[in-house]
PDB file of C-alpha atoms in Angstrom:
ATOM      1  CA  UNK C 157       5.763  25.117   1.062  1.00  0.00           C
ATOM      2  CA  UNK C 158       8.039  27.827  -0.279  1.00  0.00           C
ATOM      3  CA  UNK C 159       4.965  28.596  -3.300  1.00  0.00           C
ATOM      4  CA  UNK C 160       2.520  28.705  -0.027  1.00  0.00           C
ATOM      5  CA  UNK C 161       4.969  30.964   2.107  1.00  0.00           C
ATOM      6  CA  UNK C 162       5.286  33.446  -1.615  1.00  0.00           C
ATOM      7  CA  UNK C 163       0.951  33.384  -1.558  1.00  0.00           C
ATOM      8  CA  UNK C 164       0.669  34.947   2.269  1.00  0.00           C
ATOM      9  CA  UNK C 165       3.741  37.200   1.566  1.00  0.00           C
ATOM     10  CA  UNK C 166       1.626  38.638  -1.194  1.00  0.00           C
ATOM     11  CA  UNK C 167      -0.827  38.905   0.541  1.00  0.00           C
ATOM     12  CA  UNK C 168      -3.565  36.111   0.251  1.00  0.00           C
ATOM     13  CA  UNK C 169      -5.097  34.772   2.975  1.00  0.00           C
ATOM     14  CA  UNK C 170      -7.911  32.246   2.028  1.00  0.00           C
ATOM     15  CA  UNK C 171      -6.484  28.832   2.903  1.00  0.00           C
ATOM     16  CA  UNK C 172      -3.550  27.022   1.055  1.00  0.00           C
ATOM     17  CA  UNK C 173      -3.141  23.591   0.516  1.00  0.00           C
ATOM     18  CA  UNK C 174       0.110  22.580   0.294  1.00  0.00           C
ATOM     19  CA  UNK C 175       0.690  19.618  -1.790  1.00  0.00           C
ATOM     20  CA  UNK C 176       3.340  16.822  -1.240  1.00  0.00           C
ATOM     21  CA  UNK C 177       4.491  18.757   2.086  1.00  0.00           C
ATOM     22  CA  UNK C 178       8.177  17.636   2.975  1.00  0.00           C
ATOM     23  CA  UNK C 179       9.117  16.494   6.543  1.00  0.00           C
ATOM     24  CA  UNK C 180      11.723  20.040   6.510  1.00  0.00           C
ATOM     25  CA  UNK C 181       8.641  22.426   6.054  1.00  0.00           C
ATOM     26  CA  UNK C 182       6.617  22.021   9.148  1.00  0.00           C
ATOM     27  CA  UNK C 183       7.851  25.021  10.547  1.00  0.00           C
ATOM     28  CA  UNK C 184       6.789  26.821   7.547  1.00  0.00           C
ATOM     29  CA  UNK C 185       3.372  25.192   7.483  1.00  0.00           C
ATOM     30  CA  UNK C 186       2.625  26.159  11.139  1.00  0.00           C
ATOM     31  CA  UNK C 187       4.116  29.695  10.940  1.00  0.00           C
ATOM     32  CA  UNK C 188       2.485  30.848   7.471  1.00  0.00           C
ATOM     33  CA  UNK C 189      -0.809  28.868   8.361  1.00  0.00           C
ATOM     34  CA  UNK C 190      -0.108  26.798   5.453  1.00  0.00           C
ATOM     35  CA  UNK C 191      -2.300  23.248   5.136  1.00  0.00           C
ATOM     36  CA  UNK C 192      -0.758  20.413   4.415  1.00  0.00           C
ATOM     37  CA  UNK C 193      -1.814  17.209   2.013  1.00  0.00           C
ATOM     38  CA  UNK C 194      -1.131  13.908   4.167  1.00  0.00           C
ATOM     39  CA  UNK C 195      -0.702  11.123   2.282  1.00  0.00           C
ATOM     40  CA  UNK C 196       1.213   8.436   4.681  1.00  0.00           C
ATOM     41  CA  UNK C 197       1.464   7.467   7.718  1.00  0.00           C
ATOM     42  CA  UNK C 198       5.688   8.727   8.057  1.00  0.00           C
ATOM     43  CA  UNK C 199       4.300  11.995   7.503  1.00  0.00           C
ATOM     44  CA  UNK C 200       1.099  11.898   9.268  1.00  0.00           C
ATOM     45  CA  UNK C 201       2.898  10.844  12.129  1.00  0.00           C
ATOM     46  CA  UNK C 202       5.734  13.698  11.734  1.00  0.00           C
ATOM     47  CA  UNK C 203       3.052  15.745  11.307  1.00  0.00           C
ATOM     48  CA  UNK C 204       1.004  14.888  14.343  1.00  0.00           C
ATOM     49  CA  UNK C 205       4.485  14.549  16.890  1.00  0.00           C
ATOM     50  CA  UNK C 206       5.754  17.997  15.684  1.00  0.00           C
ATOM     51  CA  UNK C 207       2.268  20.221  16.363  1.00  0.00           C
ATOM     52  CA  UNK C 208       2.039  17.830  19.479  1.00  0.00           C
ATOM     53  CA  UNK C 209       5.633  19.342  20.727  1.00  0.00           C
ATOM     54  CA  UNK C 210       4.606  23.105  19.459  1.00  0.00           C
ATOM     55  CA  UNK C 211       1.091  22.758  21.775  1.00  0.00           C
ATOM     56  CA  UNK C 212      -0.936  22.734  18.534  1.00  0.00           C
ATOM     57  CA  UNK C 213      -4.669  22.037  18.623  1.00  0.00           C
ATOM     58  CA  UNK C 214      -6.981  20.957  15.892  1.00  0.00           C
ATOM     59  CA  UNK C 215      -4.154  21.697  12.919  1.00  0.00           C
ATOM     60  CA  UNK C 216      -6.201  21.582   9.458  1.00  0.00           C
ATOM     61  CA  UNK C 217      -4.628  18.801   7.245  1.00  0.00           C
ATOM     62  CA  UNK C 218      -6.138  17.333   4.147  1.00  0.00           C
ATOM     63  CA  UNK C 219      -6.264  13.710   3.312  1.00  0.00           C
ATOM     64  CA  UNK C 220      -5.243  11.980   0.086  1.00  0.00           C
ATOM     65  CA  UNK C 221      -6.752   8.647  -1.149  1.00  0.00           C
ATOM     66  CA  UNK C 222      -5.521   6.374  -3.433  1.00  0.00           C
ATOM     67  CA  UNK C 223      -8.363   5.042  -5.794  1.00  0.00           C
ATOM     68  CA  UNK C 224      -6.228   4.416  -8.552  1.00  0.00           C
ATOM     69  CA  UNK C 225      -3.214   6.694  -9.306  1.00  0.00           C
ATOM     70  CA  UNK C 226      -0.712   4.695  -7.473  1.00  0.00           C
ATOM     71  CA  UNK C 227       1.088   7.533  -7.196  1.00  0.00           C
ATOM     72  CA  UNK C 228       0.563   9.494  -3.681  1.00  0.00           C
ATOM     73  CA  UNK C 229      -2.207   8.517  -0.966  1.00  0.00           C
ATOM     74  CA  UNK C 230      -3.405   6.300   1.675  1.00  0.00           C
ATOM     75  CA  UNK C 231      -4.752   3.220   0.249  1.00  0.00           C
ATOM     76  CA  UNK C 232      -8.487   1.940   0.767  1.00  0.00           C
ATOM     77  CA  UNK C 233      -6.909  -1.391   3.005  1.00  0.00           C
ATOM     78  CA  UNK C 234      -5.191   1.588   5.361  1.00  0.00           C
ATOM     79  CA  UNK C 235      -8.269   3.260   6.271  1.00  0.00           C
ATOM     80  CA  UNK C 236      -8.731   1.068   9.143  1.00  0.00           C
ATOM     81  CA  UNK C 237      -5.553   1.963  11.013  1.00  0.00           C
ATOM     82  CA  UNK C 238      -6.039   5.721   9.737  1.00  0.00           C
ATOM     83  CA  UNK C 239      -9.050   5.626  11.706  1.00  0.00           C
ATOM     84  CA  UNK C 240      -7.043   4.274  14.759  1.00  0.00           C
ATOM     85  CA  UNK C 241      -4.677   6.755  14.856  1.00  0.00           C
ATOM     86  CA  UNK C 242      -6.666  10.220  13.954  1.00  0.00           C
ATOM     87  CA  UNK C 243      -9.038   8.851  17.145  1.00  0.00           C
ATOM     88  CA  UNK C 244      -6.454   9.430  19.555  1.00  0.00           C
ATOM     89  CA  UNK C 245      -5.361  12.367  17.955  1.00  0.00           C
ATOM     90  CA  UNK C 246      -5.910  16.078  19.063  1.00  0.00           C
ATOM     91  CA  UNK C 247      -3.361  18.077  17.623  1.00  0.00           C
ATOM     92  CA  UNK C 248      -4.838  17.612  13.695  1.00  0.00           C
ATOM     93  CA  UNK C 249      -8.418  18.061  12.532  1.00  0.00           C
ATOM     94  CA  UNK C 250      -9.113  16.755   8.993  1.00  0.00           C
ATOM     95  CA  UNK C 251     -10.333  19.674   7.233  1.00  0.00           C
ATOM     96  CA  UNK C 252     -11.252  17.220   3.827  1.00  0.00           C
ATOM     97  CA  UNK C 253      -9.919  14.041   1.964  1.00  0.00           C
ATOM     98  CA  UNK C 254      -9.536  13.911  -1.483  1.00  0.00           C
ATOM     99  CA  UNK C 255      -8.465  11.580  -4.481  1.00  0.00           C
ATOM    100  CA  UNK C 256      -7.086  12.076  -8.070  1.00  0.00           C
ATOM    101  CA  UNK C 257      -9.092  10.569 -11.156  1.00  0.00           C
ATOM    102  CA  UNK C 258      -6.612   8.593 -13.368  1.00  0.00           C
ATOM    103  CA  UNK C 259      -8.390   8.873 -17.162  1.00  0.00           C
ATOM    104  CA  UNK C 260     -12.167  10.668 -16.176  1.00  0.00           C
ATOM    105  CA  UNK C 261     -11.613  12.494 -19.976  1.00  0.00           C
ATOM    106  CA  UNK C 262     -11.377   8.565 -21.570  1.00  0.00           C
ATOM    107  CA  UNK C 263     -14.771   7.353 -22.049  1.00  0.00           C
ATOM    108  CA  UNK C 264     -13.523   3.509 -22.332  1.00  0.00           C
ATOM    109  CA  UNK C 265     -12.083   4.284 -19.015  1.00  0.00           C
ATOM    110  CA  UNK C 266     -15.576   5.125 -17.076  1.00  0.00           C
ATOM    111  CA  UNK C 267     -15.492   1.873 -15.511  1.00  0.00           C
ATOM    112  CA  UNK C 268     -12.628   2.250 -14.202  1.00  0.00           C
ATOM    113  CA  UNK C 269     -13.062   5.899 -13.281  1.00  0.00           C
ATOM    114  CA  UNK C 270     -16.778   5.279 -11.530  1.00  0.00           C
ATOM    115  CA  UNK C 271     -15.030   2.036  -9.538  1.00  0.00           C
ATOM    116  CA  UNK C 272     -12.170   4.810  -7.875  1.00  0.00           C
ATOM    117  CA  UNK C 273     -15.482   7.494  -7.422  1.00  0.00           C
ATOM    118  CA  UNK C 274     -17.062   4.851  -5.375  1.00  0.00           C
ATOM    119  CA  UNK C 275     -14.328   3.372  -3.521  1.00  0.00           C
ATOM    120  CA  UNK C 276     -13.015   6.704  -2.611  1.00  0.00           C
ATOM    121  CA  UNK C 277     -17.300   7.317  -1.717  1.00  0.00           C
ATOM    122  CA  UNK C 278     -16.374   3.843   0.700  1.00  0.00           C
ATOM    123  CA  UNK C 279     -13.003   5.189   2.842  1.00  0.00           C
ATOM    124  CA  UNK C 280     -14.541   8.670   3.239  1.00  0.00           C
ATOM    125  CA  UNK C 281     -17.924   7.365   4.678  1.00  0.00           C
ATOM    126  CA  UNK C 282     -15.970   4.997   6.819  1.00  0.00           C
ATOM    127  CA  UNK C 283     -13.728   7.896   8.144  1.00  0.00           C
ATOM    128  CA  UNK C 284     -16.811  10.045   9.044  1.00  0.00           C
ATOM    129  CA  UNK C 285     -19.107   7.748  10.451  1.00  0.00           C
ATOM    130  CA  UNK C 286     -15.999   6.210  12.522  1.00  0.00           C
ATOM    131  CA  UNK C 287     -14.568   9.594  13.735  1.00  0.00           C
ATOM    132  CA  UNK C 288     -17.926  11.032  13.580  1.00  0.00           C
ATOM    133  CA  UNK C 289     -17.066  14.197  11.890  1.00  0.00           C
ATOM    134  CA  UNK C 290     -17.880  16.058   8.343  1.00  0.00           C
ATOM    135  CA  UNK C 291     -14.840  17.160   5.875  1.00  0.00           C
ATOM    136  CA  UNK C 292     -14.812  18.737   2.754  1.00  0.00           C
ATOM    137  CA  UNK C 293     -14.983  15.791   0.234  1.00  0.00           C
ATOM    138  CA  UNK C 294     -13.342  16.112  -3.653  1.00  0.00           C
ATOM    139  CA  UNK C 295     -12.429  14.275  -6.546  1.00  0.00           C
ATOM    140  CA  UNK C 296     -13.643  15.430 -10.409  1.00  0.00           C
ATOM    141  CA  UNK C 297     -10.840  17.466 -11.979  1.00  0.00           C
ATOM    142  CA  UNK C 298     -11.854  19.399 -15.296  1.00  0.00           C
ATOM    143  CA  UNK C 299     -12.797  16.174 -17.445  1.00  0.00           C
ATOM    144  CA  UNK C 300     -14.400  14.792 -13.814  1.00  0.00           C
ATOM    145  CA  UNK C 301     -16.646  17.850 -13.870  1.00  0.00           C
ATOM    146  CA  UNK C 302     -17.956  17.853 -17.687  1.00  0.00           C
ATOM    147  CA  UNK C 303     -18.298  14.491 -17.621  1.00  0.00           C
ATOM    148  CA  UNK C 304     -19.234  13.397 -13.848  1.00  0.00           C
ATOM    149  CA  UNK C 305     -21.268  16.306 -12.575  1.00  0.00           C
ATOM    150  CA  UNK C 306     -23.675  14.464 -10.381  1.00  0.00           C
ATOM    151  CA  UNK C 307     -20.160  13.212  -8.021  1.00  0.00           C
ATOM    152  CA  UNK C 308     -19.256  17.121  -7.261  1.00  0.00           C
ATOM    153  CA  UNK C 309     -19.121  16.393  -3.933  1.00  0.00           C
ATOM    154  CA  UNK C 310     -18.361  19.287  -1.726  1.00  0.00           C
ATOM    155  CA  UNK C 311     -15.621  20.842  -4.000  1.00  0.00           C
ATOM    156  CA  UNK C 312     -14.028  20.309  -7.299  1.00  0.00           C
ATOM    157  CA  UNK C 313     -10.805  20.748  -8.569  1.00  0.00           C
ATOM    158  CA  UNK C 314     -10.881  22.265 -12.836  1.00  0.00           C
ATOM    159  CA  UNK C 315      -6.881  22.750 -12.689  1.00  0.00           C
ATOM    160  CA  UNK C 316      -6.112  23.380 -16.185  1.00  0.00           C
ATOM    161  CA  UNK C 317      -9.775  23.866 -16.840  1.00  0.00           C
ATOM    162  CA  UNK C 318      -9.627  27.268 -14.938  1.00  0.00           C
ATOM    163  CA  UNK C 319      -7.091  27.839 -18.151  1.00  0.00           C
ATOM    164  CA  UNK C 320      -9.804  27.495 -20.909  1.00  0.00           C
ATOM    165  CA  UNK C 321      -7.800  23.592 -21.625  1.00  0.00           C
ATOM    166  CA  UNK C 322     -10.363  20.856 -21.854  1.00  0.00           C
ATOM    167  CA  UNK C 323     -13.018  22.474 -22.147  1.00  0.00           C
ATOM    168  CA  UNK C 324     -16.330  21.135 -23.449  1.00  0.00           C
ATOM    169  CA  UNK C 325     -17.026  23.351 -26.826  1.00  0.00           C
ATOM    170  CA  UNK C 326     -19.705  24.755 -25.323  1.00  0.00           C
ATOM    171  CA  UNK C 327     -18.633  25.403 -22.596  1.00  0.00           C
ATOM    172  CA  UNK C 328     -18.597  29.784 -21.673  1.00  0.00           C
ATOM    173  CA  UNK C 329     -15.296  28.876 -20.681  1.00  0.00           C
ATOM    174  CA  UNK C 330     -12.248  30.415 -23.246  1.00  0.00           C
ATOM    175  CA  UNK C 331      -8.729  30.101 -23.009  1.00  0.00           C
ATOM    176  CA  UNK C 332      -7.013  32.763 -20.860  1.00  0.00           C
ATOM    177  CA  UNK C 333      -3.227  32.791 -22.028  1.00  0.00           C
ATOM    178  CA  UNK C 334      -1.908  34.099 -25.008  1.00  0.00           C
ATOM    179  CA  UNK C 335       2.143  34.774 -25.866  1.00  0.00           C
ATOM    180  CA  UNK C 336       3.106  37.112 -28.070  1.00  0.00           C
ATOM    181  CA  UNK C 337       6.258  38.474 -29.018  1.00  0.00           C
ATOM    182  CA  UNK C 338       7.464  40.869 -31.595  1.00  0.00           C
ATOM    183  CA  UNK C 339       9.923  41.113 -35.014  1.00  0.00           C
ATOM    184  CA  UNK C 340      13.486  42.211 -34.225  1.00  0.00           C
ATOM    185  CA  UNK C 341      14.812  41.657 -37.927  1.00  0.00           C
ATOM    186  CA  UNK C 342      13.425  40.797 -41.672  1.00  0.00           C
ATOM    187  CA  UNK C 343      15.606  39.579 -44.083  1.00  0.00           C
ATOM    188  CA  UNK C 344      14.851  39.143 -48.097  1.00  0.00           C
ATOM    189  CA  UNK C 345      16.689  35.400 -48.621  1.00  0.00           C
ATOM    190  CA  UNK C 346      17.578  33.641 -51.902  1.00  0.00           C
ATOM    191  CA  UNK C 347      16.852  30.146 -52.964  1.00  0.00           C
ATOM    192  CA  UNK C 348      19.983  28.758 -52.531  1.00  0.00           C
ATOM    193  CA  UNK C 349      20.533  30.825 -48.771  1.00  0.00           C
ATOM    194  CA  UNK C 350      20.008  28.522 -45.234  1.00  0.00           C
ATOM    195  CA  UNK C 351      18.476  29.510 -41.923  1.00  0.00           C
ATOM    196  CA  UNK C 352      19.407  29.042 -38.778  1.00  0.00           C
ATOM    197  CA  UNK C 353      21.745  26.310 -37.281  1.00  0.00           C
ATOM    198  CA  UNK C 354      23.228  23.301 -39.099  1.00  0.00           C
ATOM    199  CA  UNK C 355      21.840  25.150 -42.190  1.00  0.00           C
ATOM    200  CA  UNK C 356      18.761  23.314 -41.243  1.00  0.00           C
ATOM    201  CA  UNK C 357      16.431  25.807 -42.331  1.00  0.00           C
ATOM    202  CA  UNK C 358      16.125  25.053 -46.584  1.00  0.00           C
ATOM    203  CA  UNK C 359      14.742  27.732 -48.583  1.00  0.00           C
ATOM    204  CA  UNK C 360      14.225  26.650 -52.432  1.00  0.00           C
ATOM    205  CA  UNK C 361      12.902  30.307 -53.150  1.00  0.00           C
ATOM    206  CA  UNK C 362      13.074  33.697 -52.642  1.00  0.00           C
ATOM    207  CA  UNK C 363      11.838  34.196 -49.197  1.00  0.00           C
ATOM    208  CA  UNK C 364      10.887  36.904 -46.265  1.00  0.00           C
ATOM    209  CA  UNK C 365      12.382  35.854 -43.051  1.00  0.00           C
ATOM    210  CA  UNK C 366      11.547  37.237 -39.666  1.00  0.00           C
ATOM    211  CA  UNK C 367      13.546  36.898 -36.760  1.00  0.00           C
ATOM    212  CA  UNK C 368      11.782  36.894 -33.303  1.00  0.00           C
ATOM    213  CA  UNK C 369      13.153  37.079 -29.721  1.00  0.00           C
ATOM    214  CA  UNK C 370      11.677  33.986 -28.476  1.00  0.00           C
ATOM    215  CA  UNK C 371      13.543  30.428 -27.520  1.00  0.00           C
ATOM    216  CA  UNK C 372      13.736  27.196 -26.047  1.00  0.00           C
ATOM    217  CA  UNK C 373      15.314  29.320 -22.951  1.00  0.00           C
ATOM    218  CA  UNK C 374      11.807  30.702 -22.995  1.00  0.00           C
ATOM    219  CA  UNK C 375       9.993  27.512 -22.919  1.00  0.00           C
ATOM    220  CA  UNK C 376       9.317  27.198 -27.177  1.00  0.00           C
ATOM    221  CA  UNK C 377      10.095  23.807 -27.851  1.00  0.00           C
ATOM    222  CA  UNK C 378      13.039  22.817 -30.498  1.00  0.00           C
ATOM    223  CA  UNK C 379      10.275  20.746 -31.942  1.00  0.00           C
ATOM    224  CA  UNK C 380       8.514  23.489 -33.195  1.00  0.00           C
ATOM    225  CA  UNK C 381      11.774  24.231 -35.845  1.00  0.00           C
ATOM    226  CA  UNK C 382      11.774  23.755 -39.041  1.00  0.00           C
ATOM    227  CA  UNK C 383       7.760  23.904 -40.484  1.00  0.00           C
ATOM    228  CA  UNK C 384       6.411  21.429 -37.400  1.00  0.00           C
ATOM    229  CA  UNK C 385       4.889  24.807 -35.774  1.00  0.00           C
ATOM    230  CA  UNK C 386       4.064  28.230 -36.542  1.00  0.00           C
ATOM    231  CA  UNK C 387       3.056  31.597 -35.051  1.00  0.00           C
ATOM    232  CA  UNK C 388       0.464  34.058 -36.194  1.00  0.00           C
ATOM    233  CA  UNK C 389       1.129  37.569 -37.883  1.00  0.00           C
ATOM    234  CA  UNK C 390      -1.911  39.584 -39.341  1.00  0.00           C
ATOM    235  CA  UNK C 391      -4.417  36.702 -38.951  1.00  0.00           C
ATOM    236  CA  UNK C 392      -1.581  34.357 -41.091  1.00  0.00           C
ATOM    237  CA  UNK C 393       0.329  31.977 -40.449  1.00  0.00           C
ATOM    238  CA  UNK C 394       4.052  31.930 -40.518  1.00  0.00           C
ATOM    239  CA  UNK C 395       5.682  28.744 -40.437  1.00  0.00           C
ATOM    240  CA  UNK C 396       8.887  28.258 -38.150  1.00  0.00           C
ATOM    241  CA  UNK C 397      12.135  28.086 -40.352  1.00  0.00           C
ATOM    242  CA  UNK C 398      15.305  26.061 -38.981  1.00  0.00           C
ATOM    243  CA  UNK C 399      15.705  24.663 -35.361  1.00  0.00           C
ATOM    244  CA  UNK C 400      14.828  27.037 -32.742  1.00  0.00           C
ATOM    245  CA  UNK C 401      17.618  28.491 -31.259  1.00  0.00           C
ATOM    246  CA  UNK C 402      18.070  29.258 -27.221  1.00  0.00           C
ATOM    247  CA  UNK C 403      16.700  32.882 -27.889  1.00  0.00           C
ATOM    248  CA  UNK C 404      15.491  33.499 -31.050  1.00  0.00           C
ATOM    249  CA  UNK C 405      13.767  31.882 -33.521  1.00  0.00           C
ATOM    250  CA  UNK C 406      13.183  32.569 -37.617  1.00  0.00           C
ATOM    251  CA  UNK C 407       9.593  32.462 -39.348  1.00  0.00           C
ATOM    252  CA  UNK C 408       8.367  32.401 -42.917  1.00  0.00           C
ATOM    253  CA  UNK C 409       6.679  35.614 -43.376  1.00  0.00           C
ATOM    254  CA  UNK C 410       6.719  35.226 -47.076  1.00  0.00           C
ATOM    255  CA  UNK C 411       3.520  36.725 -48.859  1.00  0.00           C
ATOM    256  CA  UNK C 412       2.039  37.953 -45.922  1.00  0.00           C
ATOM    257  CA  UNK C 413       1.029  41.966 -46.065  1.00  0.00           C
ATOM    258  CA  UNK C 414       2.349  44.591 -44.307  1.00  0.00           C
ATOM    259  CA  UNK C 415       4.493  43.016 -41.922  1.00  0.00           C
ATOM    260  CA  UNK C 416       7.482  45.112 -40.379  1.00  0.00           C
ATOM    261  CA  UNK C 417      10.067  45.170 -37.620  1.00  0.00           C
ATOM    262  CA  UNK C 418       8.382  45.884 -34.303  1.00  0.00           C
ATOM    263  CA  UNK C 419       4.751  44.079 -35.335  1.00  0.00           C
ATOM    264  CA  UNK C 420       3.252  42.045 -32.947  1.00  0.00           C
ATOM    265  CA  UNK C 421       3.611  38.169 -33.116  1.00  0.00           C
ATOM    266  CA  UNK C 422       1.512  35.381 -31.352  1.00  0.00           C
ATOM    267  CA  UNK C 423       2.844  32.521 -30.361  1.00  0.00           C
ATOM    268  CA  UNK C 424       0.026  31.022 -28.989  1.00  0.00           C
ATOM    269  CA  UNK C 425      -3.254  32.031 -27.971  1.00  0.00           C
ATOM    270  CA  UNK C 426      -6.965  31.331 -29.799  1.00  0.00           C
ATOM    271  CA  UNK C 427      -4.366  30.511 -33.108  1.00  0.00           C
ATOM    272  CA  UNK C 428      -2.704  28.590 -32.629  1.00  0.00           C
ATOM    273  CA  UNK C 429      -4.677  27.173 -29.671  1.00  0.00           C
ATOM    274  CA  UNK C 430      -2.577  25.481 -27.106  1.00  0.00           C
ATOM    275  CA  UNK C 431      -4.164  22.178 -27.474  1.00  0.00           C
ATOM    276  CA  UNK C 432      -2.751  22.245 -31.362  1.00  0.00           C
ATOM    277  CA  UNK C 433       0.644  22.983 -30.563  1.00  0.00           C
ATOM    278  CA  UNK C 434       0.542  20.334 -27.704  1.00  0.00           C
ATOM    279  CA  UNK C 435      -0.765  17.515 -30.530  1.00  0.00           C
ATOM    280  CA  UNK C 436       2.489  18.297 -33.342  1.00  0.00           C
ATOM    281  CA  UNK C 437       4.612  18.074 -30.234  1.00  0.00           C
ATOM    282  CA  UNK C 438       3.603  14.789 -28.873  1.00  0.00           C
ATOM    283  CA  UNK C 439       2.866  16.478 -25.525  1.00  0.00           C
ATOM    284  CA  UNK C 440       0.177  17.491 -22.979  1.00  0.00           C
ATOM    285  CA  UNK C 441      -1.181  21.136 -22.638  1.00  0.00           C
ATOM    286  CA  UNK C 442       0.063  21.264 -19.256  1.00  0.00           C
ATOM    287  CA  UNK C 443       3.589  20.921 -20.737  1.00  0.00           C
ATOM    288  CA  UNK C 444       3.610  23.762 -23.091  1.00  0.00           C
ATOM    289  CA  UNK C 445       1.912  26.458 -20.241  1.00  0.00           C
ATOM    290  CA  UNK C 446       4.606  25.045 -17.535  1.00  0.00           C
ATOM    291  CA  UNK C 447       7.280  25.401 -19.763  1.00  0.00           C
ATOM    292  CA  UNK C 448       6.933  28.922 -20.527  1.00  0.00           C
ATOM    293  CA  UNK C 449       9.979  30.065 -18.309  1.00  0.00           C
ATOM    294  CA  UNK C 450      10.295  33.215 -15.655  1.00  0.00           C
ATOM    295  CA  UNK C 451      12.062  35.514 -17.751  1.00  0.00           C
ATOM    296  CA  UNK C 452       9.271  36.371 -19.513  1.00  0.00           C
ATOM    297  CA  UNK C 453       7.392  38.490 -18.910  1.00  0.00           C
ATOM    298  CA  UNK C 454       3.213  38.465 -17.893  1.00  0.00           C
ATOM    299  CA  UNK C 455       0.738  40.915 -17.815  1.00  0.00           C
ATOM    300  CA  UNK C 456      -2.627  40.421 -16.336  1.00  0.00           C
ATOM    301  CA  UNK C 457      -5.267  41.492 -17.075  1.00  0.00           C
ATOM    302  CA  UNK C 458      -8.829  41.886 -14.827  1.00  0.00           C
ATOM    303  CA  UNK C 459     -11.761  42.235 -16.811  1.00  0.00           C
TER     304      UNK C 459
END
């Protein structure tokens, strides 16, 4: 509710849906006109008494199904008793109902993914035809729309998609974010000289080494050091030497041209593509972009 209360504060006000709502927000939800995903009955009910006690009529609130996930949602055997309750309801009007594909990218999972599509087709006709009203219906998330683009539905949800992540090669679609950084030092290194912590950071020649003011405080991940990652410097690539330290990091800048203090580095962007760095870490694309941390700094850019 706090990220929803931030939005209106700055200004937006197309509606919000506020994920995973906590029973301590409600104030916050009613004040900021902030829409709230209901997922149980504790906080359906909660819900429902506390706009009841404020006078509150006809309080958008957005449904979430379980299909699959196990994770949040009412569950298909529910919908019954769902139905019971929203009937004698006034105080809420469901403004949609949605559900969360588990594996829609995994094409030996499209049994599985078409069996939570239809059941979560199933509870929403049963709640509409039973309550007799229409809501915004949703379920394909970026892989969901590439791959299942006759069950859009009334909305769809491309999360990381909107990102350039996941995206079908040809798609028009490109990746958005790019980090970049810049050279505080160069050093000219011997054979036998170490870099970085723990002497981790093994020369065996003569080399260049850059240092660049960018850490795992900043969201680069330690298991980038020493050669698993590197950045990109005049269309080259510079390998990361040693572990990465909190706020700086070294790089192999050996034989690449005209490289000084001050230049430009990229961490990520089109090279290396986020999707890359994700695969040497063991990780998820969502994990590198979430862990890039508030002290540093964005820019945006409108074109």
């Amino acid at each position: 509710a706090d990220e929803g209360v931030e939005l209106r504060k700055a200004g937006i006000q197309t509606p919000v849906i506020i994920m995973n709502p906590e029973l301590n927000t409600f104030d916050l939800l009613i004040k900021y006109r902030l829409e709230p995903e209901i997922y149980n009955f504790k906080i359906l009910k909660s819900f429902a008494q506390y706009t009841e006690s404020e006078g509150i009529k006809n309080f958008p609130i957005h449904l979430k199904i379980d299909t699959g996930m196990h994770r949040l949602g009412f569950e298909p055997k529910e919908v019954d008793d769902l139905i019971e309750f929203l009937k004698n309801n006034k105080s809420l009007k469901v403004e949609s109902a949605f559900s969360h594909l588990v594996a829609s990218e995994d094409p030996a999972e499209d049994e599985f993914t078409l069996k939570q599509i239809k059941t979560f087709q199933y509870v929403t006709d049963k709640l509409q035809n039973s309550l007799n009203i229409k809501f915004l219906r949703h379920i394909l998330n970026t892989s969901g729309v590439q791959r299942f683009p006759e069950y859009q539905m009334d909305m769809v949800r491309m999360g990381i998609g909107l990102y350039g992540i996941g995206i079908d090669k040809n798609s028009p679609i490109r990746p958005v974010a790019t980090l970049k950084t810049r050279i505080l030092q160069i050093k000219e290194l011997t054979a036998e000289d170490t870099v970085g912590y723990n002497r981790k950071g093994k020369l065996n020649k003569a080399s260049r080494i850059a240092a660049i003011p960018i850490g795992y405080a900043d969201g680069l991940s330690r298991a980038f050091g020493n050669g698993n990652g590197y950045v990109m410097i005049n269309g080259k690539k510079a390998p990361f030497v040693g572990n990465i330290c909190m706020d700086v990091c070294m790089i192999d800048i050996t034989g690449i041209e005209n490289v000084n203090e001050g230049d430009m580095v990229t961490v990520f962007g089109t090279e290396p593509n986020i999707s890359e760095l994700a695969t040497k870490t063991n990780t998820i694309p969502y994990e590198i972009l979430t862990s890039v941390s508030k002290r540093v700094k964005r820019i945006y850019y409108q074109e």
